[in-house]
Coordinates of C-alpha atoms and ligand atoms in Angstrom, one line a residue:
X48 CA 8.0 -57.7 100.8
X49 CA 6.6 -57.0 97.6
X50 CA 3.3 -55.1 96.8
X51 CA 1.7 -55.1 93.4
X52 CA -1.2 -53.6 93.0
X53 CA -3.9 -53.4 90.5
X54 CA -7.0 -51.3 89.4
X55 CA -10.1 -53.0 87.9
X56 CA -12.5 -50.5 86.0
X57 CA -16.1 -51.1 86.1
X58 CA -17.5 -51.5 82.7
X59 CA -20.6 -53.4 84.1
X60 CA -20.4 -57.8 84.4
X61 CA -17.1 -59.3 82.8
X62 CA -17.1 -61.6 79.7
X63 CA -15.2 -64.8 79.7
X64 CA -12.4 -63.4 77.7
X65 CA -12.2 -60.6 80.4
X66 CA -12.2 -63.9 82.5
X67 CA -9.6 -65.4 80.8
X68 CA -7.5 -62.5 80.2
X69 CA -7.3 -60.4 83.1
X70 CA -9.2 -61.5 86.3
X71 CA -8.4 -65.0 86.3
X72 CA -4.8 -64.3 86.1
X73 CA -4.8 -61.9 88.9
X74 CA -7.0 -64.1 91.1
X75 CA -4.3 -66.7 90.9
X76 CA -2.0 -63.8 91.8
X77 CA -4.1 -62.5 94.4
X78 CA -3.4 -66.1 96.2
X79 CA 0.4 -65.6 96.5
X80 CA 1.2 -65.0 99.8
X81 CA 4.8 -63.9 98.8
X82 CA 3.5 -60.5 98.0
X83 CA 0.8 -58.0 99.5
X84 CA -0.9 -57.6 97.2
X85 CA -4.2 -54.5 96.4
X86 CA -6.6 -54.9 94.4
X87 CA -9.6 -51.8 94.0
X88 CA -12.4 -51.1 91.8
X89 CA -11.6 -48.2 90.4
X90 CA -14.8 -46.1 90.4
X91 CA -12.8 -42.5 90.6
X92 CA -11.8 -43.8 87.1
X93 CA -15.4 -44.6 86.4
X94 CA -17.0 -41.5 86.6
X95 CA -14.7 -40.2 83.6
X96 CA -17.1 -42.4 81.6
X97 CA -20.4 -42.1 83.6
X98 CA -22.9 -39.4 84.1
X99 CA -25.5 -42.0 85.3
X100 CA -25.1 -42.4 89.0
X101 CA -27.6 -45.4 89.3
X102 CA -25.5 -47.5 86.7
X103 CA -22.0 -46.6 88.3
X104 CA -23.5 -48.0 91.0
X105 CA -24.9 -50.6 90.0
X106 CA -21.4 -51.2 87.9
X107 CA -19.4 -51.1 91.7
X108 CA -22.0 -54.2 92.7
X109 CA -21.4 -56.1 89.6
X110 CA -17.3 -55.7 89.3
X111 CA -17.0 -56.4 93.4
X112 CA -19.3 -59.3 93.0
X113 CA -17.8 -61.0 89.9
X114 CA -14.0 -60.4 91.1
X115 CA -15.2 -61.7 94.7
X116 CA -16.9 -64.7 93.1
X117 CA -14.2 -65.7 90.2
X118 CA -12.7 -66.5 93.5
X119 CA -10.2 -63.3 94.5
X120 CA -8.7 -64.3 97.7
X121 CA -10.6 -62.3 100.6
X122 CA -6.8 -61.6 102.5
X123 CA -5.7 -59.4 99.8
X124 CA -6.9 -55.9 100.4
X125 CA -9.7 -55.2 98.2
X126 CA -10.9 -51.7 97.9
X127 CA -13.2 -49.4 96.4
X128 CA -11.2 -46.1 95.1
X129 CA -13.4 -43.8 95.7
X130 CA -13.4 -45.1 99.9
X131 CA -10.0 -44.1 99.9
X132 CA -9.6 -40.0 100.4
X133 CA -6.1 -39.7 100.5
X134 CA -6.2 -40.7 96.5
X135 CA -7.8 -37.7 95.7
X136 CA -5.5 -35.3 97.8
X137 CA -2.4 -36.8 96.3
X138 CA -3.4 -36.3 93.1
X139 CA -3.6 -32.6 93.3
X140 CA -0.1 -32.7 94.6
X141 CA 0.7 -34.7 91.7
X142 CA -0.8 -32.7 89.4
X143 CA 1.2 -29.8 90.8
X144 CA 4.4 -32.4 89.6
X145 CA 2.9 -33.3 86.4
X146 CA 4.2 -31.6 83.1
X147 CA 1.2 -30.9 80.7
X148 CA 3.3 -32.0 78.1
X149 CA 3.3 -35.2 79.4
X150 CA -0.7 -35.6 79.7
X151 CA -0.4 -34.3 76.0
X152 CA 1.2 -37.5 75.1
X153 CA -0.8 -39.4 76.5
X154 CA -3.3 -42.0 74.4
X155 CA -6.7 -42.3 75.9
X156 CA -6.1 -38.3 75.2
X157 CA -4.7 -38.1 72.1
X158 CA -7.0 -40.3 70.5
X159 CA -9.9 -38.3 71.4
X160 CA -8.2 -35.5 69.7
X161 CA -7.8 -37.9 66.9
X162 CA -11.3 -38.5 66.4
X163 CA -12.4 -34.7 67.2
X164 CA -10.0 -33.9 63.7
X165 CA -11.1 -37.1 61.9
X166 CA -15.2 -35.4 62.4
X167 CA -13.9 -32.0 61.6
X168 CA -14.6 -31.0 64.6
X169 CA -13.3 -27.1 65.0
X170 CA -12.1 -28.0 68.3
X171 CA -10.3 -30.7 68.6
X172 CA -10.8 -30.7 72.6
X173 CA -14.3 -31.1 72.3
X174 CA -16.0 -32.9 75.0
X175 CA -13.0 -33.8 76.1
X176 CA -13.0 -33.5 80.0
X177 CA -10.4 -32.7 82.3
X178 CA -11.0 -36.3 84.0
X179 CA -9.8 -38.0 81.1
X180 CA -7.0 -35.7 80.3
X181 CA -5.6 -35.9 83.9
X182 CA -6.4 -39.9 84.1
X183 CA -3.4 -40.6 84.0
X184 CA -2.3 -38.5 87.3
X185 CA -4.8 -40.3 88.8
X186 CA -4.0 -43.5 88.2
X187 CA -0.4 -42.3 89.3
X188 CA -2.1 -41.3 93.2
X189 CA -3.6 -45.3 92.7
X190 CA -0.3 -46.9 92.5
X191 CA 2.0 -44.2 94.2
X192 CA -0.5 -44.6 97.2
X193 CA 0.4 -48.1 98.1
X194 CA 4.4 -48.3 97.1
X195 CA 3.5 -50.5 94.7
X196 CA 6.7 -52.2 93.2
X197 CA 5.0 -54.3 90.2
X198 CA 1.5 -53.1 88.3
X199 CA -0.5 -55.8 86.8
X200 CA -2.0 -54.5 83.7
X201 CA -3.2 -54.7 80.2
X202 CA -0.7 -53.6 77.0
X203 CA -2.9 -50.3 76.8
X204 CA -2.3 -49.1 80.0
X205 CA 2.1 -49.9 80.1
X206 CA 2.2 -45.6 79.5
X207 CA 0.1 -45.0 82.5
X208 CA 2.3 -46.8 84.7
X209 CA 5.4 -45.4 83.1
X210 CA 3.7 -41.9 83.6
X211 CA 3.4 -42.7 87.1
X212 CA 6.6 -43.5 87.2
X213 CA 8.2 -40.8 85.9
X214 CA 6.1 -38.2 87.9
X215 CA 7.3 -40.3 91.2
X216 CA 10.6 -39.7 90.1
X217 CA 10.1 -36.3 89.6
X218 CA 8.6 -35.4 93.3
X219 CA 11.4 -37.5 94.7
X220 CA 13.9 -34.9 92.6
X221 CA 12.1 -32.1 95.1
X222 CA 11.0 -33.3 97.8
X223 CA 13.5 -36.1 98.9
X224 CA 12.6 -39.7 98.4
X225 CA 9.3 -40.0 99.1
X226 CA 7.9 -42.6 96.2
X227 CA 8.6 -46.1 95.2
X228 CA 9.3 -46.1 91.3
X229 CA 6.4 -49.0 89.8
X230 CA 6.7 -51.3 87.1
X231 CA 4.2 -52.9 84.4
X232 CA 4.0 -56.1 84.3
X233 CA 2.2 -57.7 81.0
X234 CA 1.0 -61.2 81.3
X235 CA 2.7 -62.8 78.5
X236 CA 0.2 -65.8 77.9
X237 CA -3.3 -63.9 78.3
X238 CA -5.1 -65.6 75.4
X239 CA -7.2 -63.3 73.8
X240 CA -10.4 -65.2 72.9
X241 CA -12.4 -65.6 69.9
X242 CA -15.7 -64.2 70.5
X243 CA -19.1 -65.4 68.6
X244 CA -18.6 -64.4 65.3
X245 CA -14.7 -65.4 65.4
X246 CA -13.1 -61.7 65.8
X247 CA -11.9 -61.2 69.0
X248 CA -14.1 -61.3 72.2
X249 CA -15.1 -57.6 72.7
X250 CA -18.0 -55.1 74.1
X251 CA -17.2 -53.4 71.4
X252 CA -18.3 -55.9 68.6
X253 CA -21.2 -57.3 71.1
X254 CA -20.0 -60.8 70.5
X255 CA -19.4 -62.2 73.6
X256 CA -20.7 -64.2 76.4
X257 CA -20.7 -63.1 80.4
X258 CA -19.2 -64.9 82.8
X259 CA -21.9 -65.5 85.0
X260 CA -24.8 -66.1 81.8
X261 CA -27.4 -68.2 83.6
X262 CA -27.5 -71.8 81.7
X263 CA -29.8 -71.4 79.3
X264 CA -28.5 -68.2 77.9
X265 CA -25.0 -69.8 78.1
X266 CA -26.0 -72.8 75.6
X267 CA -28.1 -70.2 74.0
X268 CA -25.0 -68.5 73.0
X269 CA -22.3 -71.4 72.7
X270 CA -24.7 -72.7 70.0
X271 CA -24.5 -69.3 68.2
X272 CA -20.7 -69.8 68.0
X273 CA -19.0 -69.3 64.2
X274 CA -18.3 -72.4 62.6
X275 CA -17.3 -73.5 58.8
X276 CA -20.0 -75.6 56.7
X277 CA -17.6 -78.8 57.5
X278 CA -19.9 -81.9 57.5
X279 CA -19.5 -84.3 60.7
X280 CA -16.7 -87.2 60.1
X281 CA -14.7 -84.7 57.8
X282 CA -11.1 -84.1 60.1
X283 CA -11.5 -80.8 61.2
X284 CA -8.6 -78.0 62.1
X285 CA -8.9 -77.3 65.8
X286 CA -6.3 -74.2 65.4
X287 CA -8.8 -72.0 63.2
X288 CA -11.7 -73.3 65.0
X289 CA -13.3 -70.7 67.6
X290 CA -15.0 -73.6 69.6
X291 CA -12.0 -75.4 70.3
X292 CA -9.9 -71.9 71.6
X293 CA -12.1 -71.4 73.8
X294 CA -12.2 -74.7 75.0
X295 CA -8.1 -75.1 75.2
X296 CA -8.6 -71.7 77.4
X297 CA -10.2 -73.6 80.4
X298 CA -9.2 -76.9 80.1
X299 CA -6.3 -78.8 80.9
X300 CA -2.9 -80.3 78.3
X301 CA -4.3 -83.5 78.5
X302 CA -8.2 -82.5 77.4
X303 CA -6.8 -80.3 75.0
X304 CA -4.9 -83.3 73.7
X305 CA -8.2 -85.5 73.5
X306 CA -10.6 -83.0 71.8
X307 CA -7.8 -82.3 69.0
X308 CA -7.8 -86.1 68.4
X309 CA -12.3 -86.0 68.3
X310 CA -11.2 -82.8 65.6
X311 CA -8.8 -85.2 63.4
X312 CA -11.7 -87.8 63.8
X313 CA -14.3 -85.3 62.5
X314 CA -16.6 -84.7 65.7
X315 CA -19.8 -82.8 64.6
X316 CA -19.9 -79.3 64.9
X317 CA -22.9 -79.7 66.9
X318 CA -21.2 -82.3 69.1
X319 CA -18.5 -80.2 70.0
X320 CA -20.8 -77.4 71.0
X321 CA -22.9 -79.4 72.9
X322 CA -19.2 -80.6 74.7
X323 CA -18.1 -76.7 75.0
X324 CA -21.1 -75.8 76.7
X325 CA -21.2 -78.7 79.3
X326 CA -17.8 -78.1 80.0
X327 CA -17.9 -74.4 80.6
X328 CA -21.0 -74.5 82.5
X329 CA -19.4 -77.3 85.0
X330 CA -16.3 -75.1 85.4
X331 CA -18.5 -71.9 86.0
X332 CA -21.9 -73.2 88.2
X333 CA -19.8 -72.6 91.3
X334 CA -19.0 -69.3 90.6
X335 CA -22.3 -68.5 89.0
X336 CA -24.1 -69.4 92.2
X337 CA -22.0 -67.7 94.1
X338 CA -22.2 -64.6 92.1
X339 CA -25.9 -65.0 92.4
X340 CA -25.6 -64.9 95.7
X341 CA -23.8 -61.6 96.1
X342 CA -26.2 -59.7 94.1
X343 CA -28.5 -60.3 96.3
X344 CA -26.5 -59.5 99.6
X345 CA -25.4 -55.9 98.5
X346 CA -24.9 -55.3 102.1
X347 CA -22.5 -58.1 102.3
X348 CA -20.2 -56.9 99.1
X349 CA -20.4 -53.2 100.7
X350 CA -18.7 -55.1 104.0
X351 CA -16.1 -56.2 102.2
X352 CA -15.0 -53.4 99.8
X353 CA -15.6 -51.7 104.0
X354 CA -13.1 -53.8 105.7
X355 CA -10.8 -53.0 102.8
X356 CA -11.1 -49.6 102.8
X357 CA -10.4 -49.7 106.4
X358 CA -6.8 -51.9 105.8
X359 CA -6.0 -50.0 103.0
X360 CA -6.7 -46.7 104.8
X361 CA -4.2 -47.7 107.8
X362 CA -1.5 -47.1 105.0
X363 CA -2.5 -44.3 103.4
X364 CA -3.7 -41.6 105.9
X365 CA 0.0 -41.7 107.9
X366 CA 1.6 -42.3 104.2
X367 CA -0.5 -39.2 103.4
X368 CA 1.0 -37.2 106.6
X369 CA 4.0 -37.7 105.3
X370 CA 3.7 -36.6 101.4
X371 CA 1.8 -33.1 103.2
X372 CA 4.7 -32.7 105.2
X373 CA 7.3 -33.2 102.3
X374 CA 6.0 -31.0 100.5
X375 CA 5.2 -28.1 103.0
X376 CA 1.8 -28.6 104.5
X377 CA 3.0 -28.6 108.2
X378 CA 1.8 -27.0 111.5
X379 CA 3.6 -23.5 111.6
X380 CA 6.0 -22.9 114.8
Ligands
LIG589 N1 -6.8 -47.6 84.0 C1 -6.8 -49.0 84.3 C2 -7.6 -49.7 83.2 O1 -8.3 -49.1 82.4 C3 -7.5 -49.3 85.6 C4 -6.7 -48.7 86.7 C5 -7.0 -47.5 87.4 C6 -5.5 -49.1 87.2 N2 -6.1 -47.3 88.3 C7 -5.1 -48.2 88.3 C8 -4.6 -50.2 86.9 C9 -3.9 -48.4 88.9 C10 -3.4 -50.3 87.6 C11 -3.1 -49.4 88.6 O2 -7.5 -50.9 83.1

């Protein structure tokens, strides 16, 4: 059987084009019972980012909640990282197997460098870390842990599994066949959605709307949504209209088929915010509640990412065994 596997970062409550791009995807996946599949929150990963223990906390509640409540089937195993030992011991062996050269290549790195030249900076490794230079090794333990054949992920993160891939390859040169090679696999039609002011949805440019807004703040913000000075009745062009993309990204062929006709027949602006917003918040009460209801039952979330770690565990501590007795770590006479 086939195991994909996929790490989910915890930069704090998703937006809907996180939604839309990444976790509703993979909860569909995560229903496939054709594969075993892992899914973990990847707080190892986190701290790279994080000297504020209270929010990376806090961040671990809000990604397990969200993922849990977007409706991520509760068969798949579904981890937290840092629950799972035997990641950070095989990363120093793979460390031992990584070339520096290739963490030299590698982006998340190299455009720190970038930056640290672009400010003058007279060292260009300045405050770079060792976390996020060895990230990538890392992430290489993740996925090398499980045997994962196939790696869900984002176009950013392709060289991190091919990384992986080739420092599996390598300890298999040395130590005998010991690692399944992974794969990327890129979602072809992840939409990436328009956020408030039209550019795409992004933390970055603070123009976007979470997944679980309460009501209020979700109308709030769908009436705050870009549109042209078109005056209602005049046709309007659904294709360059950030309203109607974000519609077409939860609705079905046939609603998408009616609200372009309402466009041709020059729906109001206002009108087709007011129809955005009731549609969106139908599709998302359910989860809302339930997301709701798993911020307030921390003790509940930490039962699940438990009983994950435990099924997650029963592979990797004899997997573990193994890799320390391939390469050398064994009892002596
Ligand atoms: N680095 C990934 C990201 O930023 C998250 C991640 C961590 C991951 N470990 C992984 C993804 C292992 C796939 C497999 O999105």
């Amino acid at each position: 059987m086939e195991t994909v596997l996929t790490g989910i970062t915890t930069t704090g409550v998703p937006h809907i084009g996180n939604y839309v791009g990444a976790i509703r995807p993979t909860v569909i996946a995560s229903r496939d019972k054709s594969v075993k599949s892992y899914y973990f929150v990847a707080d190892y990963h986190s701290l790279i980012k994080s000297s504020d223990p209270d929010r990376l906390a806090r961040s671990t509640l809000e990604v397990a909640a969200s993922w849990l409540a977007a409706g991520l089937d509760p068969d798949c195993v579904f981890y937290r990282q840092s629950d799972i030992p035997e990641i950070m011991e095989l990363t120093w062996v793979l460390t031992c197997m990584t070339a520096k050269g290739l963490m030299n290549r590698a982006h998340a790195y190299k455009a720190a460098v970038a930056e640290n030249e672009a400010r003058r900076n007279r060292d260009p490794d300045k405050a770079i870390t060792m976390g996020l230079y060895s990230y990538p090794i890392l992430m290489a333990a993740d996925i090398l842990m499980f045997k994962a054949h196939k790696v869900p992920v984002g176009r950013d993160q392709i060289q991190h599994v091919e990384m992986a891939r080739d420092i599996a390859g390598r300890f298999n040169h040395h130590f005998g066949e010991t690692f399944v090679l992974p794969e990327a696999v890129v979602g072809e039609n992840t939409a990436v959605l328009p956020g408030l002011d039209g550019r795409k949805m992004s933390k970055s440019y603070a123009n976007t709307i979470p997944l679980f807004a309460p009501e209020k703040r979700l109308r709030k913000l769908i009436m705050r949504i870009k549109t042209n000075s078109q005056e209602p009745g005049e046709p309007k062009d659904p294709d360059t209209s950030a309203l109607y993309a974000i519609y077409r990204a939860f609705c079905t062929d046939g609603e998408a088929a009616a609200i372009r006709e309402r466009y041709r027949a020059g729906i109001a602006w206002g009108e087709m915010k007011k129809v955005l917003f009731e549609y969106l918040n139908d599709q998302l009460k359910g989860p809302r509640a339930e997301y709701e209801r798993l911020m307030d039952a921390p003790d509940y979330v930490e039962g699940v990412l438990c009983r994950g770690a435990e099924r997650a565990r029963e592979v990797s501590v004899p997997y573990m065994d193994e890799i320390r007795r391939a390469v050398g770590f064994r009892k002596l006479g």
